[in-house]
Amino acid sequence: NDRTFVTIVKIDSEGNPVPGAKFELRDGNNKNASEGRFDDLTKSSYTLYNLSYGPDYTLIELEAPDGYISITSKISFYIDENNRVILNDEYEGVTLDASTNTISIANKETSVSISKREIGKSDELKGATLEIYNASDIDDEGNVINDAAPVETWVSGSDVDENGDITCHVIKAKLAADNDYIIRETIA
């Protein structure tokens, strides 16, 4: 089959598929060439067929999946006369499998470290129950709205490193970049 195509795959830092990214593909005239092609946010992979030979296409990540940071580069590529996808440059987190015309895009995970300490001390305080909520789930008085569930709950001083030492709490690949969150202490 001589149809031109490119497959776009969203992956995490270990190469696992990650659904939820929003993309747009622009053609050489800066027109949207992806109308309706990236609508299913449950997918981590999209194959776009019937692209034209020669002109540059630009792939733009409009929004990363929750828990990941969007790539800021616009990925420019073209399809040569042999139906092969050619990247116009090197992009951080982007790889091309030329044998399958697959562009893989790896996002960095969001990562937040939270520590509960006594003022002026460096040791973690033990026993406080802490919760993180989306800011939109908390009213101006600090109350939870509509029985919203916390994004994360933990007890301070319960996280340990590989040596058994108590450490701060780390939340990876769970909080959305550019969202506002509120931490509540429910048990001191």
PDB file of C-alpha atoms in Angstrom:
ATOM      1  CA  ASN A   1       0.000   0.000   0.000  1.00  0.00           C
ATOM      2  CA  ASP A   2       1.441   3.367  -1.039  1.00  0.00           C
ATOM      3  CA  ARG A   3      -0.596   5.438   1.386  1.00  0.00           C
ATOM      4  CA  THR A   4       1.435   7.944   3.341  1.00  0.00           C
ATOM      5  CA  PHE A   5       1.079   7.780   7.096  1.00  0.00           C
ATOM      6  CA  VAL A   6       2.655   8.650  10.418  1.00  0.00           C
ATOM      7  CA  THR A   7       1.924   7.134  13.817  1.00  0.00           C
ATOM      8  CA  ILE A   8       2.159   9.361  16.883  1.00  0.00           C
ATOM      9  CA  VAL A   9       2.679   7.550  20.205  1.00  0.00           C
ATOM     10  CA  LYS A  10       2.618   9.140  23.646  1.00  0.00           C
ATOM     11  CA  ILE A  11       4.831   7.350  26.193  1.00  0.00           C
ATOM     12  CA  ASP A  12       6.183   7.816  29.695  1.00  0.00           C
ATOM     13  CA  SER A  13       9.893   7.920  30.537  1.00  0.00           C
ATOM     14  CA  GLU A  14      10.022   4.097  30.574  1.00  0.00           C
ATOM     15  CA  GLY A  15       8.360   3.680  27.157  1.00  0.00           C
ATOM     16  CA  ASN A  16       4.897   2.719  28.414  1.00  0.00           C
ATOM     17  CA  PRO A  17       1.876   4.105  26.511  1.00  0.00           C
ATOM     18  CA  VAL A  18       0.162   7.103  28.140  1.00  0.00           C
ATOM     19  CA  PRO A  19      -3.325   8.198  27.017  1.00  0.00           C
ATOM     20  CA  GLY A  20      -4.751  11.693  27.379  1.00  0.00           C
ATOM     21  CA  ALA A  21      -2.519  14.002  25.319  1.00  0.00           C
ATOM     22  CA  LYS A  22      -4.049  16.582  22.991  1.00  0.00           C
ATOM     23  CA  PHE A  23      -2.256  17.224  19.693  1.00  0.00           C
ATOM     24  CA  GLU A  24      -2.641  19.311  16.581  1.00  0.00           C
ATOM     25  CA  LEU A  25      -0.989  18.717  13.207  1.00  0.00           C
ATOM     26  CA  ARG A  26      -0.339  21.695  10.920  1.00  0.00           C
ATOM     27  CA  ASP A  27       0.555  21.390   7.241  1.00  0.00           C
ATOM     28  CA  GLY A  28       3.067  23.483   5.279  1.00  0.00           C
ATOM     29  CA  ASN A  29       0.482  26.270   4.888  1.00  0.00           C
ATOM     30  CA  ASN A  30      -0.074  26.328   8.666  1.00  0.00           C
ATOM     31  CA  LYS A  31      -3.549  24.823   8.210  1.00  0.00           C
ATOM     32  CA  ASN A  32      -4.918  22.297  10.649  1.00  0.00           C
ATOM     33  CA  ALA A  33      -4.321  18.874   9.080  1.00  0.00           C
ATOM     34  CA  SER A  34      -5.554  16.938  12.098  1.00  0.00           C
ATOM     35  CA  GLU A  35      -9.245  17.898  12.227  1.00  0.00           C
ATOM     36  CA  GLY A  36     -10.977  15.141  14.211  1.00  0.00           C
ATOM     37  CA  ARG A  37      -7.891  12.907  14.241  1.00  0.00           C
ATOM     38  CA  PHE A  38      -6.826  13.399  17.869  1.00  0.00           C
ATOM     39  CA  ASP A  39     -10.258  13.420  19.512  1.00  0.00           C
ATOM     40  CA  ASP A  40     -10.114  10.146  21.480  1.00  0.00           C
ATOM     41  CA  LEU A  41      -8.224  11.007  24.676  1.00  0.00           C
ATOM     42  CA  THR A  42      -8.393   7.376  25.834  1.00  0.00           C
ATOM     43  CA  LYS A  43      -5.835   6.506  23.162  1.00  0.00           C
ATOM     44  CA  SER A  44      -2.063   6.782  23.471  1.00  0.00           C
ATOM     45  CA  SER A  45      -1.431   6.190  19.747  1.00  0.00           C
ATOM     46  CA  TYR A  46      -2.793   7.798  16.579  1.00  0.00           C
ATOM     47  CA  THR A  47      -2.102   6.869  12.960  1.00  0.00           C
ATOM     48  CA  LEU A  48      -2.698   9.633  10.411  1.00  0.00           C
ATOM     49  CA  TYR A  49      -3.094   8.532   6.784  1.00  0.00           C
ATOM     50  CA  ASN A  50      -3.034  10.272   3.414  1.00  0.00           C
ATOM     51  CA  LEU A  51      -0.497  12.949   4.254  1.00  0.00           C
ATOM     52  CA  SER A  52       1.176  14.715   1.329  1.00  0.00           C
ATOM     53  CA  TYR A  53       4.738  14.137   0.198  1.00  0.00           C
ATOM     54  CA  GLY A  54       7.284  16.874   0.652  1.00  0.00           C
ATOM     55  CA  PRO A  55       5.711  19.697   2.648  1.00  0.00           C
ATOM     56  CA  ASP A  56       6.689  20.070   6.266  1.00  0.00           C
ATOM     57  CA  TYR A  57       4.181  19.121   8.921  1.00  0.00           C
ATOM     58  CA  THR A  58       4.289  20.504  12.438  1.00  0.00           C
ATOM     59  CA  LEU A  59       3.040  18.442  15.373  1.00  0.00           C
ATOM     60  CA  ILE A  60       2.079  20.485  18.429  1.00  0.00           C
ATOM     61  CA  GLU A  61       1.242  19.047  21.828  1.00  0.00           C
ATOM     62  CA  LEU A  62      -1.593  21.226  23.083  1.00  0.00           C
ATOM     63  CA  GLU A  63      -1.956  19.479  26.428  1.00  0.00           C
ATOM     64  CA  ALA A  64      -0.052  16.721  28.205  1.00  0.00           C
ATOM     65  CA  PRO A  65      -1.821  13.907  30.044  1.00  0.00           C
ATOM     66  CA  ASP A  66      -2.455  14.516  33.743  1.00  0.00           C
ATOM     67  CA  GLY A  67       0.730  13.897  35.691  1.00  0.00           C
ATOM     68  CA  TYR A  68       3.024  14.930  32.828  1.00  0.00           C
ATOM     69  CA  ILE A  69       4.615  18.147  31.557  1.00  0.00           C
ATOM     70  CA  SER A  70       3.967  19.148  27.934  1.00  0.00           C
ATOM     71  CA  ILE A  71       6.863  19.297  25.537  1.00  0.00           C
ATOM     72  CA  THR A  72       7.370  22.855  24.362  1.00  0.00           C
ATOM     73  CA  SER A  73       8.967  22.046  21.008  1.00  0.00           C
ATOM     74  CA  LYS A  74       6.947  21.985  17.837  1.00  0.00           C
ATOM     75  CA  ILE A  75       7.950  18.779  16.064  1.00  0.00           C
ATOM     76  CA  SER A  76       8.601  19.378  12.379  1.00  0.00           C
ATOM     77  CA  PHE A  77       8.729  16.487   9.891  1.00  0.00           C
ATOM     78  CA  TYR A  78       8.022  15.594   6.277  1.00  0.00           C
ATOM     79  CA  ILE A  79       7.271  12.472   4.293  1.00  0.00           C
ATOM     80  CA  ASP A  80       9.737  11.645   1.523  1.00  0.00           C
ATOM     81  CA  GLU A  81       8.996  10.036  -1.865  1.00  0.00           C
ATOM     82  CA  ASN A  82       9.524   6.565  -0.302  1.00  0.00           C
ATOM     83  CA  ASN A  83       6.739   7.113   2.275  1.00  0.00           C
ATOM     84  CA  ARG A  84       9.263   7.547   5.096  1.00  0.00           C
ATOM     85  CA  VAL A  85       8.815  10.062   7.886  1.00  0.00           C
ATOM     86  CA  ILE A  86      11.853  12.321   8.304  1.00  0.00           C
ATOM     87  CA  LEU A  87      12.270  14.572  11.364  1.00  0.00           C
ATOM     88  CA  ASN A  88      13.622  18.027  10.475  1.00  0.00           C
ATOM     89  CA  ASP A  89      15.557  18.305  13.741  1.00  0.00           C
ATOM     90  CA  GLU A  90      16.297  16.519  17.016  1.00  0.00           C
ATOM     91  CA  TYR A  91      13.819  17.115  19.812  1.00  0.00           C
ATOM     92  CA  GLU A  92      14.195  16.277  23.486  1.00  0.00           C
ATOM     93  CA  GLY A  93      11.994  13.315  24.395  1.00  0.00           C
ATOM     94  CA  VAL A  94      11.128  12.570  20.750  1.00  0.00           C
ATOM     95  CA  THR A  95      12.265   9.478  18.839  1.00  0.00           C
ATOM     96  CA  LEU A  96      11.505   8.230  15.347  1.00  0.00           C
ATOM     97  CA  ASP A  97      11.268   4.574  14.361  1.00  0.00           C
ATOM     98  CA  ALA A  98      11.853   4.955  10.620  1.00  0.00           C
ATOM     99  CA  SER A  99      10.898   1.337   9.931  1.00  0.00           C
ATOM    100  CA  THR A 100       7.321   1.953  11.136  1.00  0.00           C
ATOM    101  CA  ASN A 101       7.001   5.743  10.617  1.00  0.00           C
ATOM    102  CA  THR A 102       6.352   6.093  14.347  1.00  0.00           C
ATOM    103  CA  ILE A 103       7.121   9.269  16.260  1.00  0.00           C
ATOM    104  CA  SER A 104       7.239   8.565  20.014  1.00  0.00           C
ATOM    105  CA  ILE A 105       6.913  11.470  22.403  1.00  0.00           C
ATOM    106  CA  ALA A 106       7.989  10.995  26.029  1.00  0.00           C
ATOM    107  CA  ASN A 107       6.942  13.556  28.591  1.00  0.00           C
ATOM    108  CA  LYS A 108       8.568  14.175  31.915  1.00  0.00           C
ATOM    109  CA  GLU A 109       6.464  13.237  34.903  1.00  0.00           C
ATOM    110  CA  THR A 110       5.340  15.905  37.322  1.00  0.00           C
ATOM    111  CA  SER A 111       7.042  15.450  40.677  1.00  0.00           C
ATOM    112  CA  VAL A 112       6.366  17.265  43.941  1.00  0.00           C
ATOM    113  CA  SER A 113       8.084  16.682  47.291  1.00  0.00           C
ATOM    114  CA  ILE A 114       6.206  17.718  50.423  1.00  0.00           C
ATOM    115  CA  SER A 115       7.700  17.831  53.874  1.00  0.00           C
ATOM    116  CA  LYS A 116       5.979  18.352  57.244  1.00  0.00           C
ATOM    117  CA  ARG A 117       8.482  19.804  59.737  1.00  0.00           C
ATOM    118  CA  GLU A 118       8.604  21.776  62.920  1.00  0.00           C
ATOM    119  CA  ILE A 119       9.732  25.358  62.327  1.00  0.00           C
ATOM    120  CA  GLY A 120      13.518  25.552  62.410  1.00  0.00           C
ATOM    121  CA  LYS A 121      13.968  21.754  62.410  1.00  0.00           C
ATOM    122  CA  SER A 122      14.979  19.407  59.599  1.00  0.00           C
ATOM    123  CA  ASP A 123      13.342  16.152  60.735  1.00  0.00           C
ATOM    124  CA  GLU A 124       9.976  15.067  59.370  1.00  0.00           C
ATOM    125  CA  LEU A 125       7.130  15.361  61.882  1.00  0.00           C
ATOM    126  CA  LYS A 126       5.265  12.088  62.262  1.00  0.00           C
ATOM    127  CA  GLY A 127       1.540  11.486  62.393  1.00  0.00           C
ATOM    128  CA  ALA A 128      -0.105  14.385  60.543  1.00  0.00           C
ATOM    129  CA  THR A 129      -2.677  13.334  57.945  1.00  0.00           C
ATOM    130  CA  LEU A 130      -2.352  15.522  54.876  1.00  0.00           C
ATOM    131  CA  GLU A 131      -4.533  15.743  51.773  1.00  0.00           C
ATOM    132  CA  ILE A 132      -4.122  17.465  48.434  1.00  0.00           C
ATOM    133  CA  TYR A 133      -7.200  18.721  46.588  1.00  0.00           C
ATOM    134  CA  ASN A 134      -7.736  20.471  43.302  1.00  0.00           C
ATOM    135  CA  ALA A 135      -8.130  24.130  44.270  1.00  0.00           C
ATOM    136  CA  SER A 136     -11.545  24.186  42.588  1.00  0.00           C
ATOM    137  CA  ASP A 137     -12.754  21.571  45.125  1.00  0.00           C
ATOM    138  CA  ILE A 138     -12.160  23.869  48.134  1.00  0.00           C
ATOM    139  CA  ASP A 139     -14.254  26.929  48.961  1.00  0.00           C
ATOM    140  CA  ASP A 140     -12.957  30.259  50.318  1.00  0.00           C
ATOM    141  CA  GLU A 141     -13.307  29.033  53.916  1.00  0.00           C
ATOM    142  CA  GLY A 142     -11.220  25.908  53.241  1.00  0.00           C
ATOM    143  CA  ASN A 143     -14.138  23.471  53.099  1.00  0.00           C
ATOM    144  CA  VAL A 144     -14.381  20.613  50.605  1.00  0.00           C
ATOM    145  CA  ILE A 145     -17.072  21.228  47.970  1.00  0.00           C
ATOM    146  CA  ASN A 146     -19.544  18.514  46.891  1.00  0.00           C
ATOM    147  CA  ASP A 147     -17.757  15.703  48.759  1.00  0.00           C
ATOM    148  CA  ALA A 148     -14.794  15.923  46.353  1.00  0.00           C
ATOM    149  CA  ALA A 149     -12.160  13.271  46.915  1.00  0.00           C
ATOM    150  CA  PRO A 150      -8.561  14.280  47.584  1.00  0.00           C
ATOM    151  CA  VAL A 151      -6.012  13.760  44.811  1.00  0.00           C
ATOM    152  CA  GLU A 152      -3.573  12.334  47.388  1.00  0.00           C
ATOM    153  CA  THR A 153      -3.698  11.468  51.115  1.00  0.00           C
ATOM    154  CA  TRP A 154      -0.777  10.450  53.340  1.00  0.00           C
ATOM    155  CA  VAL A 155       0.489  10.489  56.912  1.00  0.00           C
ATOM    156  CA  SER A 156       3.634  12.524  57.482  1.00  0.00           C
ATOM    157  CA  GLY A 157       6.678  10.582  58.565  1.00  0.00           C
ATOM    158  CA  SER A 158       5.452   7.366  56.924  1.00  0.00           C
ATOM    159  CA  ASP A 159       7.647   7.583  53.796  1.00  0.00           C
ATOM    160  CA  VAL A 160      11.059   5.929  54.026  1.00  0.00           C
ATOM    161  CA  ASP A 161      14.007   5.677  51.653  1.00  0.00           C
ATOM    162  CA  GLU A 162      15.985   2.544  50.723  1.00  0.00           C
ATOM    163  CA  ASN A 163      17.995   2.864  53.974  1.00  0.00           C
ATOM    164  CA  GLY A 164      14.870   2.988  56.126  1.00  0.00           C
ATOM    165  CA  ASP A 165      15.269   6.703  56.890  1.00  0.00           C
ATOM    166  CA  ILE A 166      12.122   8.842  57.057  1.00  0.00           C
ATOM    167  CA  THR A 167      11.821  11.163  54.043  1.00  0.00           C
ATOM    168  CA  CYS A 168       9.477  13.729  52.614  1.00  0.00           C
ATOM    169  CA  HIS A 169       6.412  12.554  50.668  1.00  0.00           C
ATOM    170  CA  VAL A 170       6.877  12.476  46.869  1.00  0.00           C
ATOM    171  CA  ILE A 171       3.984  12.605  44.408  1.00  0.00           C
ATOM    172  CA  LYS A 172       5.014  11.516  40.894  1.00  0.00           C
ATOM    173  CA  ALA A 173       2.993  11.547  37.669  1.00  0.00           C
ATOM    174  CA  LYS A 174      -0.257  12.346  39.452  1.00  0.00           C
ATOM    175  CA  LEU A 175      -0.628  16.130  39.618  1.00  0.00           C
ATOM    176  CA  ALA A 176      -1.419  17.985  36.413  1.00  0.00           C
ATOM    177  CA  ALA A 177       1.009  20.694  35.343  1.00  0.00           C
ATOM    178  CA  ASP A 178      -0.407  24.234  35.541  1.00  0.00           C
ATOM    179  CA  ASN A 179      -3.236  23.235  37.917  1.00  0.00           C
ATOM    180  CA  ASP A 180      -3.712  24.799  41.338  1.00  0.00           C
ATOM    181  CA  TYR A 181      -3.834  22.552  44.392  1.00  0.00           C
ATOM    182  CA  ILE A 182      -4.504  23.023  48.090  1.00  0.00           C
ATOM    183  CA  ILE A 183      -2.921  20.983  50.905  1.00  0.00           C
ATOM    184  CA  ARG A 184      -5.115  20.374  53.954  1.00  0.00           C
ATOM    185  CA  GLU A 185      -3.976  18.958  57.270  1.00  0.00           C
ATOM    186  CA  THR A 186      -6.879  16.922  58.621  1.00  0.00           C
ATOM    187  CA  ILE A 187      -5.145  15.366  61.651  1.00  0.00           C
ATOM    188  CA  ALA A 188      -2.261  17.170  63.354  1.00  0.00           C
TER     189      ALA A 188
END
